[in-house]
mmCIF file of C-alpha atoms in Angstrom:
data_model
loop_
_atom_site.group_PDB
_atom_site.id
_atom_site.type_symbol
_atom_site.label_atom_id
_atom_site.label_comp_id
_atom_site.label_asym_id
_atom_site.label_seq_id
_atom_site.Cartn_x
_atom_site.Cartn_y
_atom_site.Cartn_z
ATOM 1 C CA MET A 1 8.762 -18.325 -28.182
ATOM 2 C CA ASP A 2 8.273 -15.159 -25.770
ATOM 3 C CA HIS A 3 5.483 -13.783 -27.524
ATOM 4 C CA GLN A 4 3.850 -16.487 -28.437
ATOM 5 C CA ILE A 5 4.365 -17.439 -24.746
ATOM 6 C CA LEU A 6 3.396 -13.740 -23.254
ATOM 7 C CA GLN A 7 0.044 -14.002 -25.463
ATOM 8 C CA THR A 8 -1.226 -17.276 -24.432
ATOM 9 C CA THR A 9 -0.830 -16.385 -20.816
ATOM 10 C CA ARG A 10 -2.423 -12.864 -21.792
ATOM 11 C CA GLU A 11 -5.529 -14.777 -23.644
ATOM 12 C CA LEU A 12 -5.817 -17.314 -20.752
ATOM 13 C CA ILE A 13 -5.858 -14.990 -18.866
ATOM 14 C CA ASP A 14 -8.858 -13.188 -19.799
ATOM 15 C CA GLU A 15 -10.807 -16.677 -21.103
ATOM 16 C CA VAL A 16 -10.400 -18.705 -16.947
ATOM 17 C CA GLY A 17 -8.481 -16.166 -14.974
ATOM 18 C CA TYR A 18 -6.174 -16.004 -13.048
ATOM 19 C CA PRO A 19 -5.643 -18.125 -10.090
ATOM 20 C CA ALA A 20 -7.074 -20.695 -12.356
ATOM 21 C CA LEU A 21 -3.819 -20.507 -15.191
ATOM 22 C CA THR A 22 -1.411 -23.286 -15.746
ATOM 23 C CA VAL A 23 2.016 -23.320 -16.289
ATOM 24 C CA ASP A 24 0.401 -26.847 -18.815
ATOM 25 C CA GLN A 25 -2.187 -24.804 -20.193
ATOM 26 C CA VAL A 26 0.540 -21.790 -21.109
ATOM 27 C CA ALA A 27 2.964 -24.734 -22.965
ATOM 28 C CA THR A 28 0.216 -26.616 -24.574
ATOM 29 C CA ARG A 29 -1.725 -24.382 -25.804
ATOM 30 C CA ALA A 30 1.745 -21.943 -26.945
ATOM 31 C CA GLY A 31 2.892 -25.107 -28.345
ATOM 32 C CA VAL A 32 5.538 -25.119 -26.317
ATOM 33 C CA GLY A 33 7.486 -27.508 -23.822
ATOM 34 C CA LYS A 34 7.205 -27.260 -19.732
ATOM 35 C CA ALA A 35 10.351 -26.686 -20.295
ATOM 36 C CA ALA A 36 11.142 -23.759 -22.279
ATOM 37 C CA ILE A 37 8.887 -21.956 -20.366
ATOM 38 C CA TYR A 38 10.196 -22.594 -16.764
ATOM 39 C CA ARG A 39 13.772 -21.695 -18.510
ATOM 40 C CA ARG A 40 12.512 -18.607 -18.881
ATOM 41 C CA TYR A 41 10.219 -17.371 -15.286
ATOM 42 C CA ALA A 42 10.559 -18.777 -12.188
ATOM 43 C CA SER A 43 7.042 -19.110 -11.657
ATOM 44 C CA LYS A 44 2.874 -19.330 -12.384
ATOM 45 C CA ALA A 45 3.177 -15.477 -11.419
ATOM 46 C CA GLU A 46 6.304 -13.896 -13.046
ATOM 47 C CA MET A 47 4.901 -15.661 -16.348
ATOM 48 C CA ALA A 48 1.643 -13.608 -15.864
ATOM 49 C CA PHE A 49 3.467 -10.561 -14.655
ATOM 50 C CA VAL A 50 5.532 -10.033 -17.479
ATOM 51 C CA ALA A 51 2.436 -11.318 -19.742
ATOM 52 C CA THR A 52 0.520 -8.375 -17.968
ATOM 53 C CA MET A 53 1.901 -5.308 -16.107
ATOM 54 C CA HIS A 54 5.698 -5.730 -17.017
ATOM 55 C CA ASP A 55 5.851 -4.731 -20.626
ATOM 56 C CA GLN A 56 2.904 -1.968 -21.319
ATOM 57 C CA GLN A 57 3.844 1.058 -22.102
ATOM 58 C CA LEU A 58 3.991 4.291 -19.357
ATOM 59 C CA PRO A 59 1.633 6.601 -19.913
ATOM 60 C CA ALA A 60 2.689 9.752 -21.466
ATOM 61 C CA PRO A 61 3.715 12.482 -19.020
ATOM 62 C CA ALA A 62 0.753 14.664 -19.468
ATOM 63 C CA GLY A 63 2.510 17.530 -18.786
ATOM 64 C CA THR A 64 -0.717 20.156 -17.402
ATOM 65 C CA GLY A 65 1.729 22.119 -16.518
ATOM 66 C CA SER A 66 1.108 22.102 -12.206
ATOM 67 C CA LEU A 67 2.498 19.986 -10.186
ATOM 68 C CA HIS A 68 -1.154 18.864 -9.198
ATOM 69 C CA GLY A 69 -2.694 18.982 -12.706
ATOM 70 C CA ASP A 70 0.687 16.297 -13.658
ATOM 71 C CA LEU A 71 0.417 14.061 -10.564
ATOM 72 C CA LEU A 72 -3.879 13.974 -11.166
ATOM 73 C CA ALA A 73 -3.576 13.342 -15.075
ATOM 74 C CA LEU A 74 -0.971 10.161 -13.363
ATOM 75 C CA VAL A 75 -2.449 8.604 -10.143
ATOM 76 C CA ARG A 76 -6.256 8.550 -12.799
ATOM 77 C CA ALA A 77 -4.143 6.260 -15.678
ATOM 78 C CA PHE A 78 -2.832 4.221 -13.323
ATOM 79 C CA HIS A 79 -5.880 4.074 -11.314
ATOM 80 C CA VAL A 80 -7.557 2.466 -14.597
ATOM 81 C CA ARG A 81 -5.404 -0.460 -14.794
ATOM 82 C CA MET A 82 -4.092 -0.950 -11.242
ATOM 83 C CA ALA A 83 -8.533 -1.315 -10.605
ATOM 84 C CA ALA A 84 -8.729 -3.447 -13.919
ATOM 85 C CA PRO A 85 -9.894 -6.818 -13.205
ATOM 86 C CA ALA A 86 -7.057 -8.717 -14.106
ATOM 87 C CA ALA A 87 -4.386 -6.762 -12.132
ATOM 88 C CA ARG A 88 -6.952 -7.083 -8.965
ATOM 89 C CA ALA A 89 -6.797 -11.197 -10.246
ATOM 90 C CA LEU A 90 -2.813 -11.606 -9.886
ATOM 91 C CA ALA A 91 -2.366 -8.673 -7.855
ATOM 92 C CA PRO A 92 -2.536 -10.882 -4.881
ATOM 93 C CA ALA A 93 0.251 -14.290 -6.555
ATOM 94 C CA LEU A 94 2.247 -11.250 -7.055
ATOM 95 C CA ILE A 95 2.733 -9.620 -3.850
ATOM 96 C CA SER A 96 2.605 -13.122 -2.294
ATOM 97 C CA GLU A 97 4.987 -14.214 -5.201
ATOM 98 C CA LEU A 98 7.505 -11.448 -4.951
ATOM 99 C CA SER A 99 8.253 -11.681 -0.905
ATOM 100 C CA VAL A 100 9.546 -15.301 -1.779
ATOM 101 C CA ASN A 101 10.594 -14.847 -4.952
ATOM 102 C CA PRO A 102 14.121 -13.049 -5.335
ATOM 103 C CA GLU A 103 14.400 -12.804 -8.679
ATOM 104 C CA LEU A 104 10.596 -11.748 -10.159
ATOM 105 C CA LYS A 105 11.541 -8.638 -6.492
ATOM 106 C CA SER A 106 14.653 -8.063 -8.511
ATOM 107 C CA ARG A 107 12.988 -8.070 -11.596
ATOM 108 C CA PHE A 108 10.069 -5.574 -11.052
ATOM 109 C CA LYS A 109 12.395 -3.164 -9.243
ATOM 110 C CA ASP A 110 14.835 -2.179 -11.693
ATOM 111 C CA THR A 111 12.353 -2.315 -14.225
ATOM 112 C CA PHE A 112 8.497 -1.657 -13.617
ATOM 113 C CA LEU A 113 8.933 0.394 -10.537
ATOM 114 C CA ALA A 114 12.248 2.592 -11.721
ATOM 115 C CA ALA A 115 10.566 3.625 -14.964
ATOM 116 C CA GLU A 116 8.033 3.940 -12.883
ATOM 117 C CA GLN A 117 9.958 6.405 -10.598
ATOM 118 C CA ALA A 118 11.336 7.103 -13.307
ATOM 119 C CA ALA A 119 8.106 9.597 -14.390
ATOM 120 C CA PHE A 120 8.365 10.825 -10.999
ATOM 121 C CA ALA A 121 11.214 12.407 -11.482
ATOM 122 C CA GLU A 122 10.655 13.871 -14.556
ATOM 123 C CA ILE A 123 7.559 15.593 -13.176
ATOM 124 C CA ILE A 124 9.003 17.001 -10.169
ATOM 125 C CA GLU A 125 11.986 17.986 -12.399
ATOM 126 C CA GLN A 126 9.653 20.567 -14.347
ATOM 127 C CA ALA A 127 8.076 21.932 -11.056
ATOM 128 C CA VAL A 128 11.476 22.214 -9.649
ATOM 129 C CA ALA A 129 12.116 23.616 -12.702
ATOM 130 C CA ARG A 130 8.329 26.388 -13.063
ATOM 131 C CA GLY A 131 9.485 27.404 -9.226
ATOM 132 C CA GLU A 132 6.754 25.151 -8.189
ATOM 133 C CA LEU A 133 8.685 23.110 -5.663
ATOM 134 C CA ALA A 134 11.761 24.093 -3.568
ATOM 135 C CA GLY A 135 14.374 22.039 -5.316
ATOM 136 C CA ALA A 136 14.216 18.252 -5.789
ATOM 137 C CA VAL A 137 12.004 14.688 -3.920
ATOM 138 C CA ASP A 138 13.136 11.207 -3.659
ATOM 139 C CA PRO A 139 10.728 10.296 -6.471
ATOM 140 C CA ALA A 140 10.454 6.735 -4.729
ATOM 141 C CA MET A 141 8.529 8.325 -2.352
ATOM 142 C CA ALA A 142 6.473 10.537 -4.413
ATOM 143 C CA HIS A 143 6.197 7.304 -6.206
ATOM 144 C CA LEU A 144 5.449 5.850 -2.456
ATOM 145 C CA LEU A 145 2.761 8.766 -1.505
ATOM 146 C CA LEU A 146 0.823 8.430 -4.227
ATOM 147 C CA LEU A 147 0.936 4.833 -5.896
ATOM 148 C CA GLY A 148 1.636 2.908 -3.136
ATOM 149 C CA CYS A 149 -1.309 4.570 -1.381
ATOM 150 C CA LEU A 150 -3.151 3.366 -4.545
ATOM 151 C CA ALA A 151 -2.238 0.169 -4.290
ATOM 152 C CA SER A 152 -2.111 -0.267 -0.347
ATOM 153 C CA ALA A 153 -6.024 1.515 -0.531
ATOM 154 C CA LEU A 154 -7.103 -1.446 -3.937
ATOM 155 C CA TYR A 155 -4.929 -4.345 -2.862
ATOM 156 C CA ILE A 156 -4.459 -4.207 1.035
ATOM 157 C CA LEU A 157 -6.901 -2.188 2.554
ATOM 158 C CA ASN A 158 -9.733 -3.074 0.166
ATOM 159 C CA LEU A 159 -11.378 0.322 -0.360
ATOM 160 C CA PRO A 160 -13.791 1.515 -2.675
ATOM 161 C CA VAL A 161 -11.945 3.852 -4.397
ATOM 162 C CA ASP A 162 -13.234 6.323 -6.532
ATOM 163 C CA ASP A 163 -12.915 9.923 -8.835
ATOM 164 C CA ALA A 164 -13.025 11.828 -5.906
ATOM 165 C CA MET A 165 -10.743 9.629 -3.498
ATOM 166 C CA ILE A 166 -8.642 9.868 -6.169
ATOM 167 C CA THR A 167 -8.256 13.785 -6.619
ATOM 168 C CA ASP A 168 -7.962 13.967 -2.710
ATOM 169 C CA LEU A 169 -4.893 11.487 -3.556
ATOM 170 C CA ALA A 170 -3.693 13.560 -6.079
ATOM 171 C CA ALA A 171 -4.293 16.836 -4.031
ATOM 172 C CA ALA A 172 -2.793 15.280 -0.830
ATOM 173 C CA THR A 173 0.106 13.577 -2.497
ATOM 174 C CA THR A 174 0.605 17.603 -4.277
ATOM 175 C CA ALA A 175 0.965 18.942 -0.625
ATOM 176 C CA GLY A 176 3.150 15.951 0.875
ATOM 177 C CA ILE A 177 5.360 16.259 -2.101
ATOM 178 C CA THR A 178 5.256 20.453 -1.313
ATOM 179 C CA ALA A 179 6.212 19.941 1.879
ATOM 180 C CA LEU A 180 9.261 17.286 1.642
ATOM 181 C CA ALA A 181 10.512 19.791 -0.692
ATOM 182 C CA ASP A 182 10.312 22.322 2.037
ATOM 183 C CA ARG A 183 11.364 20.270 4.272
ATOM 184 C CA HIS A 184 14.838 19.211 2.095
ATOM 185 C CA HIS A 185 15.385 22.426 0.711
ATOM 186 C CA SER A 186 14.364 25.408 3.288
ATOM 187 C CA ASN A 187 15.046 24.329 6.335
ATOM 188 C CA PRO A 188 18.967 24.222 7.303
ATOM 189 C CA ASP A 189 17.656 22.527 10.043
ATOM 190 C CA LYS A 190 17.114 19.103 9.490
ATOM 191 C CA ALA A 191 17.380 17.704 12.744
ATOM 192 C CA GLU A 192 14.326 18.133 14.659
ATOM 193 C CA PRO A 193 13.516 18.902 18.705
ATOM 194 C CA PRO A 194 9.407 17.634 17.634
ATOM 195 C CA SER A 195 8.257 21.136 18.343
ATOM 196 C CA ARG A 196 10.372 23.000 16.358
ATOM 197 C CA ALA A 197 10.011 20.243 13.483
ATOM 198 C CA ASP A 198 6.034 20.882 13.944
ATOM 199 C CA LYS A 199 6.380 24.402 12.901
ATOM 200 C CA THR A 200 9.273 24.480 9.979
ATOM 201 C CA ALA A 201 7.578 20.900 8.543
ATOM 202 C CA GLU A 202 3.845 22.384 8.140
ATOM 203 C CA PRO A 203 3.100 24.510 5.089
ATOM 204 C CA HIS A 204 0.065 26.652 5.825
ATOM 205 C CA MET B 1 -11.247 -23.386 24.008
ATOM 206 C CA ASP B 2 -10.701 -20.089 21.857
ATOM 207 C CA HIS B 3 -7.498 -19.234 23.966
ATOM 208 C CA GLN B 4 -5.589 -22.490 23.441
ATOM 209 C CA ILE B 5 -5.641 -22.460 19.718
ATOM 210 C CA LEU B 6 -5.049 -18.887 19.705
ATOM 211 C CA GLN B 7 -1.937 -19.286 22.059
ATOM 212 C CA THR B 8 -0.763 -22.969 20.111
ATOM 213 C CA THR B 9 -1.122 -20.342 16.422
ATOM 214 C CA ARG B 10 1.261 -17.807 18.728
ATOM 215 C CA GLU B 11 3.885 -20.673 19.436
ATOM 216 C CA LEU B 12 3.689 -22.484 16.687
ATOM 217 C CA ILE B 13 4.407 -18.945 14.273
ATOM 218 C CA ASP B 14 7.518 -18.082 16.269
ATOM 219 C CA GLU B 15 8.832 -22.324 16.029
ATOM 220 C CA VAL B 16 8.303 -23.181 12.428
ATOM 221 C CA GLY B 17 7.583 -19.942 10.684
ATOM 222 C CA TYR B 18 3.493 -18.838 9.037
ATOM 223 C CA PRO B 19 4.495 -20.993 6.389
ATOM 224 C CA ALA B 20 5.381 -23.842 7.713
ATOM 225 C CA LEU B 21 2.868 -23.968 10.015
ATOM 226 C CA THR B 22 -0.542 -25.690 9.520
ATOM 227 C CA VAL B 23 -3.854 -25.845 11.146
ATOM 228 C CA ASP B 24 -3.194 -29.527 11.739
ATOM 229 C CA GLN B 25 -0.466 -28.916 13.886
ATOM 230 C CA VAL B 26 -2.452 -26.454 15.862
ATOM 231 C CA ALA B 27 -5.336 -29.361 16.818
ATOM 232 C CA THR B 28 -2.528 -32.036 17.301
ATOM 233 C CA ARG B 29 -0.737 -29.391 19.848
ATOM 234 C CA ALA B 30 -3.048 -27.374 21.390
ATOM 235 C CA GLY B 31 -5.232 -30.997 21.706
ATOM 236 C CA VAL B 32 -8.840 -29.901 19.883
ATOM 237 C CA GLY B 33 -9.965 -31.327 16.933
ATOM 238 C CA LYS B 34 -9.294 -29.632 13.571
ATOM 239 C CA ALA B 35 -12.786 -28.923 12.974
ATOM 240 C CA ALA B 36 -13.777 -27.465 16.579
ATOM 241 C CA ILE B 37 -10.404 -24.927 14.959
ATOM 242 C CA TYR B 38 -12.686 -24.582 11.468
ATOM 243 C CA ARG B 39 -15.652 -24.021 12.935
ATOM 244 C CA ARG B 40 -13.840 -20.697 14.576
ATOM 245 C CA TYR B 41 -11.939 -19.893 11.375
ATOM 246 C CA ALA B 42 -12.154 -20.875 8.038
ATOM 247 C CA SER B 43 -8.868 -20.344 6.731
ATOM 248 C CA LYS B 44 -5.506 -21.049 8.462
ATOM 249 C CA ALA B 45 -4.774 -17.085 6.873
ATOM 250 C CA GLU B 46 -7.825 -16.287 9.100
ATOM 251 C CA MET B 47 -6.462 -17.759 12.645
ATOM 252 C CA ALA B 48 -3.189 -16.599 11.900
ATOM 253 C CA PHE B 49 -4.881 -13.506 11.637
ATOM 254 C CA VAL B 50 -6.727 -13.483 14.787
ATOM 255 C CA ALA B 51 -4.315 -15.005 16.808
ATOM 256 C CA THR B 52 -1.258 -12.345 15.502
ATOM 257 C CA MET B 53 -2.517 -9.138 14.463
ATOM 258 C CA HIS B 54 -6.219 -8.700 16.062
ATOM 259 C CA ASP B 55 -6.250 -9.131 19.419
ATOM 260 C CA GLN B 56 -3.320 -6.759 19.232
ATOM 261 C CA GLN B 57 -4.090 -3.356 21.480
ATOM 262 C CA LEU B 58 -3.896 0.117 19.467
ATOM 263 C CA PRO B 59 -0.642 1.808 20.722
ATOM 264 C CA ALA B 60 -1.843 4.449 23.137
ATOM 265 C CA PRO B 61 -2.401 8.160 21.921
ATOM 266 C CA ALA B 62 0.752 10.232 22.611
ATOM 267 C CA GLY B 63 -1.156 13.430 22.456
ATOM 268 C CA THR B 64 1.543 15.065 21.589
ATOM 269 C CA GLY B 65 0.450 18.094 20.865
ATOM 270 C CA SER B 66 0.764 18.792 17.532
ATOM 271 C CA LEU B 67 -0.755 17.024 14.433
ATOM 272 C CA HIS B 68 2.512 16.132 13.281
ATOM 273 C CA GLY B 69 4.103 14.978 16.690
ATOM 274 C CA ASP B 70 0.452 12.419 17.025
ATOM 275 C CA LEU B 71 0.911 10.884 13.105
ATOM 276 C CA LEU B 72 5.145 10.780 13.914
ATOM 277 C CA ALA B 73 4.062 8.513 17.020
ATOM 278 C CA LEU B 74 1.851 7.009 15.394
ATOM 279 C CA VAL B 75 3.707 5.705 12.058
ATOM 280 C CA ARG B 76 6.689 4.537 14.747
ATOM 281 C CA ALA B 77 5.204 2.458 16.896
ATOM 282 C CA PHE B 78 2.742 0.710 13.981
ATOM 283 C CA HIS B 79 6.122 0.742 11.855
ATOM 284 C CA VAL B 80 7.832 -1.178 15.163
ATOM 285 C CA ARG B 81 5.231 -3.933 14.658
ATOM 286 C CA MET B 82 4.420 -4.085 10.941
ATOM 287 C CA ALA B 83 7.901 -4.494 9.824
ATOM 288 C CA ALA B 84 8.297 -7.356 12.583
ATOM 289 C CA PRO B 85 9.705 -10.899 10.823
ATOM 290 C CA ALA B 86 6.201 -12.193 11.830
ATOM 291 C CA ALA B 87 4.518 -9.122 10.385
ATOM 292 C CA ARG B 88 6.224 -9.355 7.287
ATOM 293 C CA ALA B 89 5.157 -13.291 7.291
ATOM 294 C CA LEU B 90 1.363 -13.402 7.406
ATOM 295 C CA ALA B 91 0.992 -10.442 5.153
ATOM 296 C CA PRO B 92 1.352 -12.099 1.829
ATOM 297 C CA ALA B 93 -0.724 -14.881 3.066
ATOM 298 C CA LEU B 94 -2.945 -11.919 4.791
ATOM 299 C CA ILE B 95 -3.275 -9.774 1.472
ATOM 300 C CA SER B 96 -3.905 -12.867 -0.212
ATOM 301 C CA GLU B 97 -6.821 -14.677 1.672
ATOM 302 C CA LEU B 98 -9.188 -11.097 2.384
ATOM 303 C CA SER B 99 -8.884 -10.641 -1.720
ATOM 304 C CA VAL B 100 -11.195 -14.271 -1.997
ATOM 305 C CA ASN B 101 -12.187 -14.699 1.609
ATOM 306 C CA PRO B 102 -15.590 -11.979 1.856
ATOM 307 C CA GLU B 103 -16.395 -12.854 5.830
ATOM 308 C CA LEU B 104 -12.083 -12.505 6.805
ATOM 309 C CA LYS B 105 -12.590 -9.520 4.805
ATOM 310 C CA SER B 106 -15.280 -8.405 6.582
ATOM 311 C CA ARG B 107 -13.582 -9.279 10.002
ATOM 312 C CA PHE B 108 -11.610 -7.119 9.111
ATOM 313 C CA LYS B 109 -13.172 -4.463 8.090
ATOM 314 C CA ASP B 110 -14.860 -4.450 11.192
ATOM 315 C CA THR B 111 -12.449 -4.588 13.895
ATOM 316 C CA PHE B 112 -9.185 -4.130 12.877
ATOM 317 C CA LEU B 113 -9.597 -1.347 10.236
ATOM 318 C CA ALA B 114 -12.515 0.561 11.858
ATOM 319 C CA ALA B 115 -9.611 0.589 15.058
ATOM 320 C CA GLU B 116 -7.398 2.213 13.586
ATOM 321 C CA GLN B 117 -9.499 4.673 11.403
ATOM 322 C CA ALA B 118 -10.382 5.231 15.202
ATOM 323 C CA ALA B 119 -7.633 6.606 16.557
ATOM 324 C CA PHE B 120 -6.779 8.757 13.187
ATOM 325 C CA ALA B 121 -10.301 10.478 14.303
ATOM 326 C CA GLU B 122 -9.417 11.379 17.438
ATOM 327 C CA ILE B 123 -5.349 12.817 16.130
ATOM 328 C CA ILE B 124 -7.836 15.228 13.275
ATOM 329 C CA GLU B 125 -10.174 16.171 16.029
ATOM 330 C CA GLN B 126 -7.487 17.145 18.487
ATOM 331 C CA ALA B 127 -5.891 19.165 15.437
ATOM 332 C CA VAL B 128 -9.528 20.421 14.756
ATOM 333 C CA ALA B 129 -9.800 21.631 17.935
ATOM 334 C CA ARG B 130 -6.266 23.289 18.815
ATOM 335 C CA GLY B 131 -7.005 24.418 15.606
ATOM 336 C CA GLU B 132 -4.206 23.649 13.764
ATOM 337 C CA LEU B 133 -6.833 21.616 10.579
ATOM 338 C CA ALA B 134 -9.840 23.846 9.682
ATOM 339 C CA GLY B 135 -11.780 20.682 9.580
ATOM 340 C CA ALA B 136 -12.240 17.097 9.720
ATOM 341 C CA VAL B 137 -11.060 14.751 7.391
ATOM 342 C CA ASP B 138 -12.266 11.381 6.231
ATOM 343 C CA PRO B 139 -10.370 9.224 8.857
ATOM 344 C CA ALA B 140 -9.943 6.742 6.546
ATOM 345 C CA MET B 141 -8.153 8.531 4.294
ATOM 346 C CA ALA B 142 -6.121 9.970 6.238
ATOM 347 C CA HIS B 143 -4.866 6.307 7.721
ATOM 348 C CA LEU B 144 -4.513 4.711 3.767
ATOM 349 C CA LEU B 145 -2.019 8.039 3.790
ATOM 350 C CA LEU B 146 -0.104 7.632 6.698
ATOM 351 C CA LEU B 147 -0.223 3.698 7.865
ATOM 352 C CA GLY B 148 -1.460 2.414 4.095
ATOM 353 C CA CYS B 149 1.750 4.266 2.602
ATOM 354 C CA LEU B 150 3.695 2.687 5.156
ATOM 355 C CA ALA B 151 2.160 -1.168 4.285
ATOM 356 C CA SER B 152 2.826 -0.943 0.605
ATOM 357 C CA ALA B 153 6.282 0.279 1.352
ATOM 358 C CA LEU B 154 6.760 -2.615 3.495
ATOM 359 C CA TYR B 155 4.195 -5.018 1.933
ATOM 360 C CA ILE B 156 3.671 -4.550 -1.881
ATOM 361 C CA LEU B 157 7.269 -2.457 -2.942
ATOM 362 C CA ASN B 158 9.631 -4.494 -0.432
ATOM 363 C CA LEU B 159 11.081 -0.620 -0.254
ATOM 364 C CA PRO B 160 14.020 -0.366 3.129
ATOM 365 C CA VAL B 161 12.005 1.476 5.857
ATOM 366 C CA ASP B 162 14.412 3.495 7.577
ATOM 367 C CA ASP B 163 13.469 6.671 10.199
ATOM 368 C CA ALA B 164 14.043 9.238 8.220
ATOM 369 C CA MET B 165 11.504 7.516 5.646
ATOM 370 C CA ILE B 166 9.106 7.515 8.724
ATOM 371 C CA THR B 167 9.478 10.673 9.441
ATOM 372 C CA ASP B 168 8.709 11.843 5.184
ATOM 373 C CA LEU B 169 6.395 9.501 5.685
ATOM 374 C CA ALA B 170 5.015 11.142 8.352
ATOM 375 C CA ALA B 171 5.432 15.433 7.129
ATOM 376 C CA ALA B 172 4.369 14.422 4.669
ATOM 377 C CA THR B 173 0.892 13.203 5.419
ATOM 378 C CA THR B 174 0.405 16.083 8.060
ATOM 379 C CA ALA B 175 0.577 18.160 5.014
ATOM 380 C CA GLY B 176 -2.257 16.354 2.979
ATOM 381 C CA ILE B 177 -3.792 16.108 5.677
ATOM 382 C CA THR B 178 -3.899 19.306 6.517
ATOM 383 C CA ALA B 179 -4.797 20.581 2.023
ATOM 384 C CA LEU B 180 -7.954 18.350 2.418
ATOM 385 C CA ALA B 181 -8.827 20.395 4.950
ATOM 386 C CA ASP B 182 -9.016 23.069 3.712
ATOM 387 C CA ARG B 183 -10.272 22.001 0.169
ATOM 388 C CA HIS B 184 -13.016 20.244 2.151
ATOM 389 C CA HIS B 185 -13.577 23.416 4.231
ATOM 390 C CA SER B 186 -12.627 26.986 3.334
ATOM 391 C CA ASN B 187 -12.532 26.295 -0.199
ATOM 392 C CA PRO B 188 -16.406 26.607 -1.062
ATOM 393 C CA ASP B 189 -16.218 25.250 -4.883
ATOM 394 C CA LYS B 190 -15.087 22.086 -4.431
ATOM 395 C CA ALA B 191 -15.709 21.806 -8.243
ATOM 396 C CA GLU B 192 -11.790 22.077 -10.249
ATOM 397 C CA PRO B 193 -10.458 23.454 -13.721
ATOM 398 C CA PRO B 194 -7.570 22.812 -12.639
ATOM 399 C CA SER B 195 -5.388 25.800 -13.024
ATOM 400 C CA ARG B 196 -7.949 26.744 -9.776
ATOM 401 C CA ALA B 197 -8.138 23.619 -8.052
ATOM 402 C CA ASP B 198 -4.433 23.962 -8.139
ATOM 403 C CA LYS B 199 -4.442 26.927 -7.065
ATOM 404 C CA THR B 200 -6.846 26.107 -3.871
ATOM 405 C CA ALA B 201 -5.476 22.851 -3.046
ATOM 406 C CA GLU B 202 -1.480 23.548 -2.309
ATOM 407 C CA PRO B 203 -0.585 25.287 0.747
ATOM 408 C CA HIS B 204 2.310 27.535 0.268
#
């Protein structure tokens, strides 16, 4: 029944769009009771999230041999998904729902977000092993710098996002991660009087 | 009448919170007709946006004498506002409204966002004048790297944001902006076979 509900949800999002989607429509077409849906999902947003974003496979690691190459491949793959009309249609409702629905928030954090952050952990680990980074960087921070930025550009700031911007974002994130690795691993003095920190935190 | 509507909106957001706020309440307490409100604002979200975020002054430029110092001061000042309960309460509704309301989107872009980006343009200009940057960087990109990231952390990813994270964000953004300046000004070969671009785009 799970599969049937989610498949029907995807079909209806394609046909009528997310805003017009209702739990009633899904129940009717899938031939299940509304109560059965609400036992599984607290809301239309959670049902749509699970149907569209939650069960997607992450892109396979690119293994380009460089931190910049791996980040660029990753952000390009995510951009295709995140800029798709279905994702753009769902994002505002999902953002809104996440802020008021603790159950959806922990599901989002423990599955979707954790899997994305794990992909960054792997890329960072490989860069450390190659000697590109002075040490590990918090994968959640690396994720924020690249995909958090992209989400903001697409869903909050509504900026035009083209491949030149994606490329700049990957380059800036590479430099940012490199600076954080230096900051947390090469620099014994983490406390920072601003003028000294400026000299040590900035790569040149 | 404008002032009265906006002042009443702010009072009611403080008293009942944004979700429970209605245009009716504002009309009644301000002693104006609902039609008068809707002639000015297309929706509750637009009215609340103008009342709370739109008319705030930007923080004065810090003038710390370094790119990193200026960015850190800026992001700290914005964090105080953006993490405030009123901003967190309004953000999801505003994000949602922006995605469907072209009038609010252009107001947001032409006033709020433009003013923020101008602050970045000034910081970048000073850094170029000091010789810290190889040349100017798109202020919209710099804004995205710092405040776009912060908005994502607060409003989409719901990450815990403390001063250590803010400090890392400023350091990463400084490195990112520096890398983009190098990329667009020092590097005559902007097209990029990945292996060469990696060497030129990453500061070491």
